[in-house]
Amino acid sequence: MNSHKLGAYVAETIDLAPPARAEAARPATQPTAQPRWTHIHAPDVRASAVHGTAWRGLRREFKVFLSNPNALFGVAFLLVVALSALLAPLIYPGDPMEMVARPFLWPGQDVAYPLGTDSMGRDVLAGILHGARISLTVGIAATLLGLSAGILIGATAGYFGGLVDDILVKFVEIFQTIPSFVLLVVLVAIAQPTTGTVTVAIAIVSWPTVARLTRAEFRAIREKDYVLAARSLGFGHARIIFREILPNALPPLIVTSSVMVASAILMESALSFMGLGDPNRVSWGSMIGAGRDVIRTAWYLTALPGLAIVFTVLALNLIGDGLNDALNPRFSEER
């Protein structure tokens, strides 16, 4: 039997840790660089996304508007009135207040004067066409002025809130405590009754409604997520008001503008009927006022310009209803 001498056993320490790498030599206090989002202010990317979505929504709303027959009738009639107003100087280049024939020619009695003549021998059709220029000009200009003032005041009050809101609301309430038509008559009576004066006076009595509507829309929108995101990006107040909030508050304002044009036409006609319109311009209201003394014997002198007012205001109201159906979010979701 072979015997072997066993030597002493020495235990070996095995290192299970991975070998040291070059990164271990880097100080632990040095932070790792975080990747930056370099496209946060990329105008092309943001513009393409926003405008593409807005265009798709606009096309959908445009289709909804075109599917409304009442709105289409209103647009068609308003286009006829606008075209007649534009072509009035070409169709009747002379003064519409000039006496051209014998008085009280009934409609259809003379081919040269299809709608007859008034008590002073003036052409009724020429007066209606030239009167459309005054009515539409005053209505559109007064609406634009009223919208501008109302949006500016209402947006400031609704966006900032606090003391600014309280002061501006009191200022609006002062105008709303005075009857609109009474204030309109006083303003025109104090100033010289011209087309410009009537336009500014109608705008003065029209802007408080727009201001309250704009304030309500801004108060509802100013806490939305995209407005908070715009503030976090450091955008200024003017940028947030006119680029972020105002476009989303426009639908009710657009609907209101159509009603404001109709109301302005009615106010101008009422002032002209009372003799407070521009005496050097013929308008639908002044034609009705001139024919009221002979309404029993020549009723067409008041009926024809009155029908022009009725159908124009009706067309504007139908357009407003169509815009409300197309721009109202609840109707859009149902469709």
Tab-separated table of C-alpha atoms in Angstrom:
chain	number	residue	atom	x	y	z
A	1	MET	CA	0.000	0.000	0.000
A	2	ASN	CA	1.403	3.268	-1.138
A	3	SER	CA	1.299	6.013	1.333
A	4	HIS	CA	1.346	9.705	0.270
A	5	LYS	CA	2.186	12.599	2.429
A	6	LEU	CA	-0.549	15.243	2.351
A	7	GLY	CA	0.548	18.815	2.437
A	8	ALA	CA	-1.165	21.622	4.311
A	9	TYR	CA	-4.269	23.060	2.544
A	10	VAL	CA	-4.207	26.793	1.957
A	11	ALA	CA	-7.596	28.419	1.217
A	12	GLU	CA	-7.711	30.785	-1.767
A	13	THR	CA	-9.796	33.936	-1.718
A	14	ILE	CA	-11.873	34.254	-4.904
A	15	ASP	CA	-12.852	37.785	-5.897
A	16	LEU	CA	-16.331	37.696	-7.454
A	17	ALA	CA	-16.433	41.473	-8.168
A	18	PRO	CA	-16.082	42.494	-11.851
A	19	PRO	CA	-12.857	44.055	-12.895
A	20	ALA	CA	-12.564	47.742	-12.441
A	21	ARG	CA	-13.421	49.787	-15.518
A	22	ALA	CA	-12.466	53.191	-16.713
A	23	GLU	CA	-15.818	54.656	-15.689
A	24	ALA	CA	-15.031	53.936	-12.039
A	25	ALA	CA	-12.304	56.482	-12.176
A	26	ARG	CA	-14.801	59.220	-13.036
A	27	PRO	CA	-15.892	61.238	-9.968
A	28	ALA	CA	-19.332	60.273	-8.723
A	29	THR	CA	-20.268	63.928	-8.190
A	30	GLN	CA	-20.254	64.723	-11.923
A	31	PRO	CA	-23.917	64.582	-13.184
A	32	THR	CA	-24.779	62.774	-16.356
A	33	ALA	CA	-25.794	65.111	-19.166
A	34	GLN	CA	-29.531	64.926	-19.871
A	35	PRO	CA	-30.712	65.039	-23.485
A	36	ARG	CA	-32.407	68.306	-24.427
A	37	TRP	CA	-35.618	68.584	-26.428
A	38	THR	CA	-34.322	70.780	-29.181
A	39	HIS	CA	-37.668	71.035	-31.012
A	40	ILE	CA	-39.602	72.750	-28.231
A	41	HIS	CA	-39.620	76.014	-30.172
A	42	ALA	CA	-39.611	74.572	-33.678
A	43	PRO	CA	-42.117	76.812	-35.546
A	44	ASP	CA	-42.510	74.486	-38.507
A	45	VAL	CA	-43.515	71.472	-36.419
A	46	ARG	CA	-45.922	73.408	-34.212
A	47	ALA	CA	-47.449	75.321	-37.104
A	48	SER	CA	-48.048	72.225	-39.172
A	49	ALA	CA	-49.809	70.411	-36.343
A	50	VAL	CA	-51.967	73.320	-35.221
A	51	HIS	CA	-52.938	74.605	-38.657
A	52	GLY	CA	-53.627	71.124	-39.953
A	53	THR	CA	-56.045	70.434	-37.110
A	54	ALA	CA	-57.676	73.853	-37.445
A	55	TRP	CA	-58.121	73.370	-41.195
A	56	ARG	CA	-59.722	69.976	-40.722
A	57	GLY	CA	-62.102	71.418	-38.124
A	58	LEU	CA	-62.856	74.388	-40.363
A	59	ARG	CA	-63.711	72.133	-43.267
A	60	ARG	CA	-66.083	70.134	-41.090
A	61	GLU	CA	-67.807	73.250	-39.809
A	62	PHE	CA	-68.010	74.656	-43.327
A	63	LYS	CA	-69.774	71.500	-44.487
A	64	VAL	CA	-72.222	71.759	-41.593
A	65	PHE	CA	-72.942	75.377	-42.533
A	66	LEU	CA	-73.501	74.500	-46.200
A	67	SER	CA	-75.917	71.732	-45.227
A	68	ASN	CA	-78.243	74.308	-43.634
A	69	PRO	CA	-80.749	75.533	-46.281
A	70	ASN	CA	-81.851	78.514	-44.186
A	71	ALA	CA	-78.279	79.732	-43.856
A	72	LEU	CA	-77.733	79.326	-47.595
A	73	PHE	CA	-80.842	81.393	-48.301
A	74	GLY	CA	-79.545	84.099	-45.979
A	75	VAL	CA	-76.139	84.122	-47.662
A	76	ALA	CA	-77.709	84.256	-51.138
A	77	PHE	CA	-80.007	87.155	-50.280
A	78	LEU	CA	-77.241	89.062	-48.504
A	79	LEU	CA	-74.986	88.622	-51.538
A	80	VAL	CA	-77.731	90.054	-53.749
A	81	VAL	CA	-78.072	93.069	-51.452
A	82	ALA	CA	-74.292	93.577	-51.301
A	83	LEU	CA	-73.979	93.272	-55.094
A	84	SER	CA	-76.809	95.754	-55.582
A	85	ALA	CA	-75.124	98.196	-53.229
A	86	LEU	CA	-71.817	97.888	-55.077
A	87	LEU	CA	-73.403	98.319	-58.507
A	88	ALA	CA	-75.746	101.139	-57.483
A	89	PRO	CA	-73.447	103.936	-58.776
A	90	LEU	CA	-73.180	102.134	-62.114
A	91	ILE	CA	-76.893	101.384	-62.490
A	92	TYR	CA	-78.007	104.825	-61.267
A	93	PRO	CA	-74.995	107.126	-61.578
A	94	GLY	CA	-76.963	110.256	-60.764
A	95	ASP	CA	-78.145	111.592	-57.440
A	96	PRO	CA	-80.862	109.272	-56.061
A	97	MET	CA	-82.492	112.298	-54.412
A	98	GLU	CA	-82.967	114.051	-57.745
A	99	MET	CA	-86.483	114.502	-59.160
A	100	VAL	CA	-86.655	112.532	-62.402
A	101	ALA	CA	-90.375	112.061	-63.160
A	102	ARG	CA	-93.830	113.077	-62.052
A	103	PRO	CA	-94.785	112.145	-58.512
A	104	PHE	CA	-96.679	109.049	-57.398
A	105	LEU	CA	-95.931	106.713	-60.272
A	106	TRP	CA	-96.992	103.284	-59.026
A	107	PRO	CA	-94.733	100.236	-59.461
A	108	GLY	CA	-95.084	98.865	-62.988
A	109	GLN	CA	-96.811	101.953	-64.335
A	110	ASP	CA	-93.716	103.161	-66.179
A	111	VAL	CA	-91.026	100.788	-67.485
A	112	ALA	CA	-88.335	103.410	-66.869
A	113	TYR	CA	-89.204	103.409	-63.169
A	114	PRO	CA	-89.991	99.785	-62.203
A	115	LEU	CA	-90.789	100.581	-58.562
A	116	GLY	CA	-92.429	103.935	-59.229
A	117	THR	CA	-91.656	107.373	-57.858
A	118	ASP	CA	-92.290	109.061	-54.527
A	119	SER	CA	-94.134	112.254	-53.644
A	120	MET	CA	-91.323	114.397	-55.058
A	121	GLY	CA	-90.799	112.434	-58.282
A	122	ARG	CA	-87.683	110.546	-57.135
A	123	ASP	CA	-86.989	107.038	-58.373
A	124	VAL	CA	-87.837	104.516	-55.655
A	125	LEU	CA	-85.584	101.768	-57.048
A	126	ALA	CA	-82.599	104.122	-57.177
A	127	GLY	CA	-83.261	105.084	-53.567
A	128	ILE	CA	-83.440	101.442	-52.446
A	129	LEU	CA	-80.182	100.515	-54.192
A	130	HIS	CA	-78.297	103.550	-52.871
A	131	GLY	CA	-79.911	103.082	-49.467
A	132	ALA	CA	-78.453	99.583	-49.313
A	133	ARG	CA	-74.981	101.143	-49.465
A	134	ILE	CA	-75.677	103.293	-46.411
A	135	SER	CA	-77.360	100.544	-44.412
A	136	LEU	CA	-74.657	97.931	-45.043
A	137	THR	CA	-71.822	100.422	-44.547
A	138	VAL	CA	-73.177	101.649	-41.233
A	139	GLY	CA	-74.051	98.122	-40.081
A	140	ILE	CA	-70.674	96.585	-40.873
A	141	ALA	CA	-68.571	99.556	-39.708
A	142	ALA	CA	-70.477	99.921	-36.418
A	143	THR	CA	-70.167	96.186	-35.791
A	144	LEU	CA	-66.411	96.214	-36.378
A	145	LEU	CA	-65.938	99.152	-34.020
A	146	GLY	CA	-68.167	97.602	-31.369
A	147	LEU	CA	-66.427	94.230	-31.647
A	148	SER	CA	-62.983	95.800	-31.363
A	149	ALA	CA	-63.832	97.780	-28.227
A	150	GLY	CA	-65.818	94.968	-26.646
A	151	ILE	CA	-63.191	92.292	-27.272
A	152	LEU	CA	-60.384	94.481	-25.958
A	153	ILE	CA	-62.185	95.400	-22.738
A	154	GLY	CA	-63.737	91.980	-22.177
A	155	ALA	CA	-60.476	90.133	-22.846
A	156	THR	CA	-58.571	92.344	-20.414
A	157	ALA	CA	-61.165	91.874	-17.683
A	158	GLY	CA	-61.564	88.132	-18.171
A	159	TYR	CA	-57.864	87.346	-18.444
A	160	PHE	CA	-56.437	89.345	-15.571
A	161	GLY	CA	-59.383	89.205	-13.172
A	162	GLY	CA	-59.113	90.728	-9.700
A	163	LEU	CA	-59.197	94.495	-9.399
A	164	VAL	CA	-58.901	95.014	-13.168
A	165	ASP	CA	-61.962	92.838	-13.688
A	166	ASP	CA	-63.974	94.679	-11.039
A	167	ILE	CA	-63.203	98.107	-12.497
A	168	LEU	CA	-63.992	97.136	-16.083
A	169	VAL	CA	-67.198	95.329	-15.111
A	170	LYS	CA	-68.427	98.452	-13.320
A	171	PHE	CA	-67.549	100.486	-16.399
A	172	VAL	CA	-69.604	98.129	-18.583
A	173	GLU	CA	-72.528	98.221	-16.161
A	174	ILE	CA	-72.629	102.022	-16.361
A	175	PHE	CA	-73.343	101.795	-20.097
A	176	GLN	CA	-75.840	98.980	-19.649
A	177	THR	CA	-77.922	100.913	-17.119
A	178	ILE	CA	-78.748	103.501	-19.800
A	179	PRO	CA	-81.348	102.463	-22.412
A	180	SER	CA	-79.467	101.818	-25.641
A	181	PHE	CA	-81.750	103.634	-28.054
A	182	VAL	CA	-82.144	106.641	-25.756
A	183	LEU	CA	-78.364	106.950	-25.490
A	184	LEU	CA	-78.110	106.563	-29.277
A	185	VAL	CA	-80.599	109.369	-29.905
A	186	VAL	CA	-78.837	111.650	-27.411
A	187	LEU	CA	-75.416	111.042	-28.960
A	188	VAL	CA	-76.616	111.690	-32.502
A	189	ALA	CA	-78.659	114.724	-31.460
A	190	ILE	CA	-75.676	116.307	-29.695
A	191	ALA	CA	-73.305	115.711	-32.599
A	192	GLN	CA	-73.932	116.543	-36.236
A	193	PRO	CA	-76.067	113.767	-37.805
A	194	THR	CA	-73.699	112.357	-40.399
A	195	THR	CA	-72.962	108.803	-41.479
A	196	GLY	CA	-69.773	108.735	-39.419
A	197	THR	CA	-71.514	110.080	-36.323
A	198	VAL	CA	-74.306	107.526	-36.595
A	199	THR	CA	-71.768	104.725	-37.038
A	200	VAL	CA	-69.749	105.694	-33.955
A	201	ALA	CA	-72.901	106.206	-31.868
A	202	ILE	CA	-74.211	102.734	-32.760
A	203	ALA	CA	-70.813	101.229	-31.896
A	204	ILE	CA	-70.866	102.970	-28.502
A	205	VAL	CA	-74.197	101.414	-27.548
A	206	SER	CA	-73.263	97.985	-28.966
A	207	TRP	CA	-69.904	97.157	-27.381
A	208	PRO	CA	-71.058	96.329	-23.780
A	209	THR	CA	-72.768	93.126	-24.927
A	210	VAL	CA	-69.601	91.990	-26.692
A	211	ALA	CA	-67.493	92.871	-23.653
A	212	ARG	CA	-69.580	90.730	-21.286
A	213	LEU	CA	-69.580	87.798	-23.700
A	214	THR	CA	-65.822	88.030	-24.232
A	215	ARG	CA	-65.188	88.265	-20.499
A	216	ALA	CA	-67.255	85.143	-19.840
A	217	GLU	CA	-65.393	83.189	-22.542
A	218	PHE	CA	-61.977	84.281	-21.276
A	219	ARG	CA	-62.821	83.384	-17.684
A	220	ALA	CA	-63.795	79.892	-18.836
A	221	ILE	CA	-60.730	79.371	-21.037
A	222	ARG	CA	-57.904	80.995	-19.081
A	223	GLU	CA	-57.421	77.936	-16.819
A	224	LYS	CA	-57.257	75.405	-19.658
A	225	ASP	CA	-54.202	73.174	-19.971
A	226	TYR	CA	-52.898	74.749	-23.155
A	227	VAL	CA	-53.058	78.210	-21.567
A	228	LEU	CA	-51.103	76.972	-18.545
A	229	ALA	CA	-48.595	75.387	-20.921
A	230	ALA	CA	-48.177	78.690	-22.752
A	231	ARG	CA	-47.500	80.436	-19.449
A	232	SER	CA	-44.956	77.815	-18.442
A	233	LEU	CA	-43.143	78.366	-21.742
A	234	GLY	CA	-42.756	82.037	-20.858
A	235	PHE	CA	-45.158	83.550	-23.390
A	236	GLY	CA	-46.277	87.114	-22.689
A	237	HIS	CA	-49.794	88.214	-21.831
A	238	ALA	CA	-50.470	89.634	-25.290
A	239	ARG	CA	-49.354	86.397	-26.951
A	240	ILE	CA	-51.572	84.290	-24.683
A	241	ILE	CA	-54.592	86.573	-25.097
A	242	PHE	CA	-54.522	86.977	-28.879
A	243	ARG	CA	-52.890	83.703	-29.971
A	244	GLU	CA	-54.075	81.144	-27.430
A	245	ILE	CA	-57.381	82.254	-25.870
A	246	LEU	CA	-59.020	84.554	-28.417
A	247	PRO	CA	-59.117	82.026	-31.313
A	248	ASN	CA	-60.955	79.588	-29.037
A	249	ALA	CA	-63.388	82.307	-27.926
A	250	LEU	CA	-64.259	83.429	-31.470
A	251	PRO	CA	-67.212	81.098	-32.306
A	252	PRO	CA	-69.780	82.850	-30.061
A	253	LEU	CA	-68.379	86.229	-31.079
A	254	ILE	CA	-68.791	85.412	-34.769
A	255	VAL	CA	-72.408	84.435	-34.188
A	256	THR	CA	-72.986	87.629	-32.209
A	257	SER	CA	-71.457	89.773	-34.959
A	258	SER	CA	-74.140	88.751	-37.463
A	259	VAL	CA	-76.847	89.791	-35.004
A	260	MET	CA	-74.997	93.054	-34.337
A	261	VAL	CA	-75.003	93.941	-38.045
A	262	ALA	CA	-78.763	93.373	-38.170
A	263	SER	CA	-79.290	95.471	-35.028
A	264	ALA	CA	-77.112	98.264	-36.422
A	265	ILE	CA	-79.170	98.355	-39.640
A	266	LEU	CA	-82.364	98.600	-37.600
A	267	MET	CA	-80.904	101.381	-35.421
A	268	GLU	CA	-79.769	103.379	-38.446
A	269	SER	CA	-83.176	102.967	-40.063
A	270	ALA	CA	-84.918	104.109	-36.889
A	271	LEU	CA	-82.709	107.183	-36.633
A	272	SER	CA	-83.297	108.073	-40.285
A	273	PHE	CA	-87.020	107.544	-39.829
A	274	MET	CA	-86.938	110.061	-36.972
A	275	GLY	CA	-84.991	112.556	-39.088
A	276	LEU	CA	-81.685	112.009	-37.256
A	277	GLY	CA	-79.880	110.411	-40.183
A	278	ASP	CA	-77.561	112.029	-42.693
A	279	PRO	CA	-79.764	114.512	-44.613
A	280	ASN	CA	-77.478	114.337	-47.652
A	281	ARG	CA	-77.757	110.535	-48.036
A	282	VAL	CA	-80.753	108.432	-48.891
A	283	SER	CA	-81.352	105.386	-46.707
A	284	TRP	CA	-84.117	102.866	-46.187
A	285	GLY	CA	-85.182	104.542	-42.963
A	286	SER	CA	-85.383	107.990	-44.531
A	287	MET	CA	-87.478	106.587	-47.393
A	288	ILE	CA	-89.939	105.103	-44.897
A	289	GLY	CA	-90.030	108.397	-43.017
A	290	ALA	CA	-90.704	110.348	-46.227
A	291	GLY	CA	-93.568	108.049	-47.200
A	292	ARG	CA	-95.382	107.863	-43.856
A	293	ASP	CA	-97.451	110.986	-44.598
A	294	VAL	CA	-99.001	109.367	-47.678
A	295	ILE	CA	-99.149	105.789	-46.399
A	296	ARG	CA	-102.887	105.521	-47.108
A	297	THR	CA	-102.698	106.657	-50.715
A	298	ALA	CA	-99.198	105.414	-51.657
A	299	TRP	CA	-98.407	102.587	-49.282
A	300	TYR	CA	-95.668	101.220	-51.565
A	301	LEU	CA	-93.411	104.113	-50.571
A	302	THR	CA	-93.077	102.638	-47.075
A	303	ALA	CA	-93.656	98.973	-47.927
A	304	LEU	CA	-90.812	98.569	-50.436
A	305	PRO	CA	-87.940	99.943	-48.297
A	306	GLY	CA	-89.540	98.255	-45.285
A	307	LEU	CA	-89.416	94.886	-47.052
A	308	ALA	CA	-85.771	95.518	-47.920
A	309	ILE	CA	-85.014	96.009	-44.214
A	310	VAL	CA	-87.062	92.980	-43.180
A	311	PHE	CA	-85.429	90.563	-45.618
A	312	THR	CA	-81.904	91.865	-44.976
A	313	VAL	CA	-82.283	91.527	-41.208
A	314	LEU	CA	-83.895	88.109	-41.689
A	315	ALA	CA	-80.984	86.983	-43.870
A	316	LEU	CA	-78.480	88.075	-41.227
A	317	ASN	CA	-80.391	86.220	-38.508
A	318	LEU	CA	-80.506	83.065	-40.639
A	319	ILE	CA	-76.757	83.318	-41.186
A	320	GLY	CA	-76.279	83.728	-37.445
A	321	ASP	CA	-78.341	80.611	-36.743
A	322	GLY	CA	-76.332	78.657	-39.320
A	323	LEU	CA	-73.062	79.808	-37.797
A	324	ASN	CA	-74.296	78.826	-34.353
A	325	ASP	CA	-75.142	75.320	-35.570
A	326	ALA	CA	-71.753	74.968	-37.262
A	327	LEU	CA	-69.550	76.471	-34.545
A	328	ASN	CA	-71.347	75.232	-31.439
A	329	PRO	CA	-69.308	72.320	-30.004
A	330	ARG	CA	-72.415	70.457	-28.844
A	331	PHE	CA	-73.906	70.416	-32.344
A	332	SER	CA	-70.520	69.441	-33.828
A	333	GLU	CA	-70.223	66.443	-31.470
A	334	GLU	CA	-73.740	65.269	-32.337
A	335	ARG	CA	-72.883	65.314	-36.000
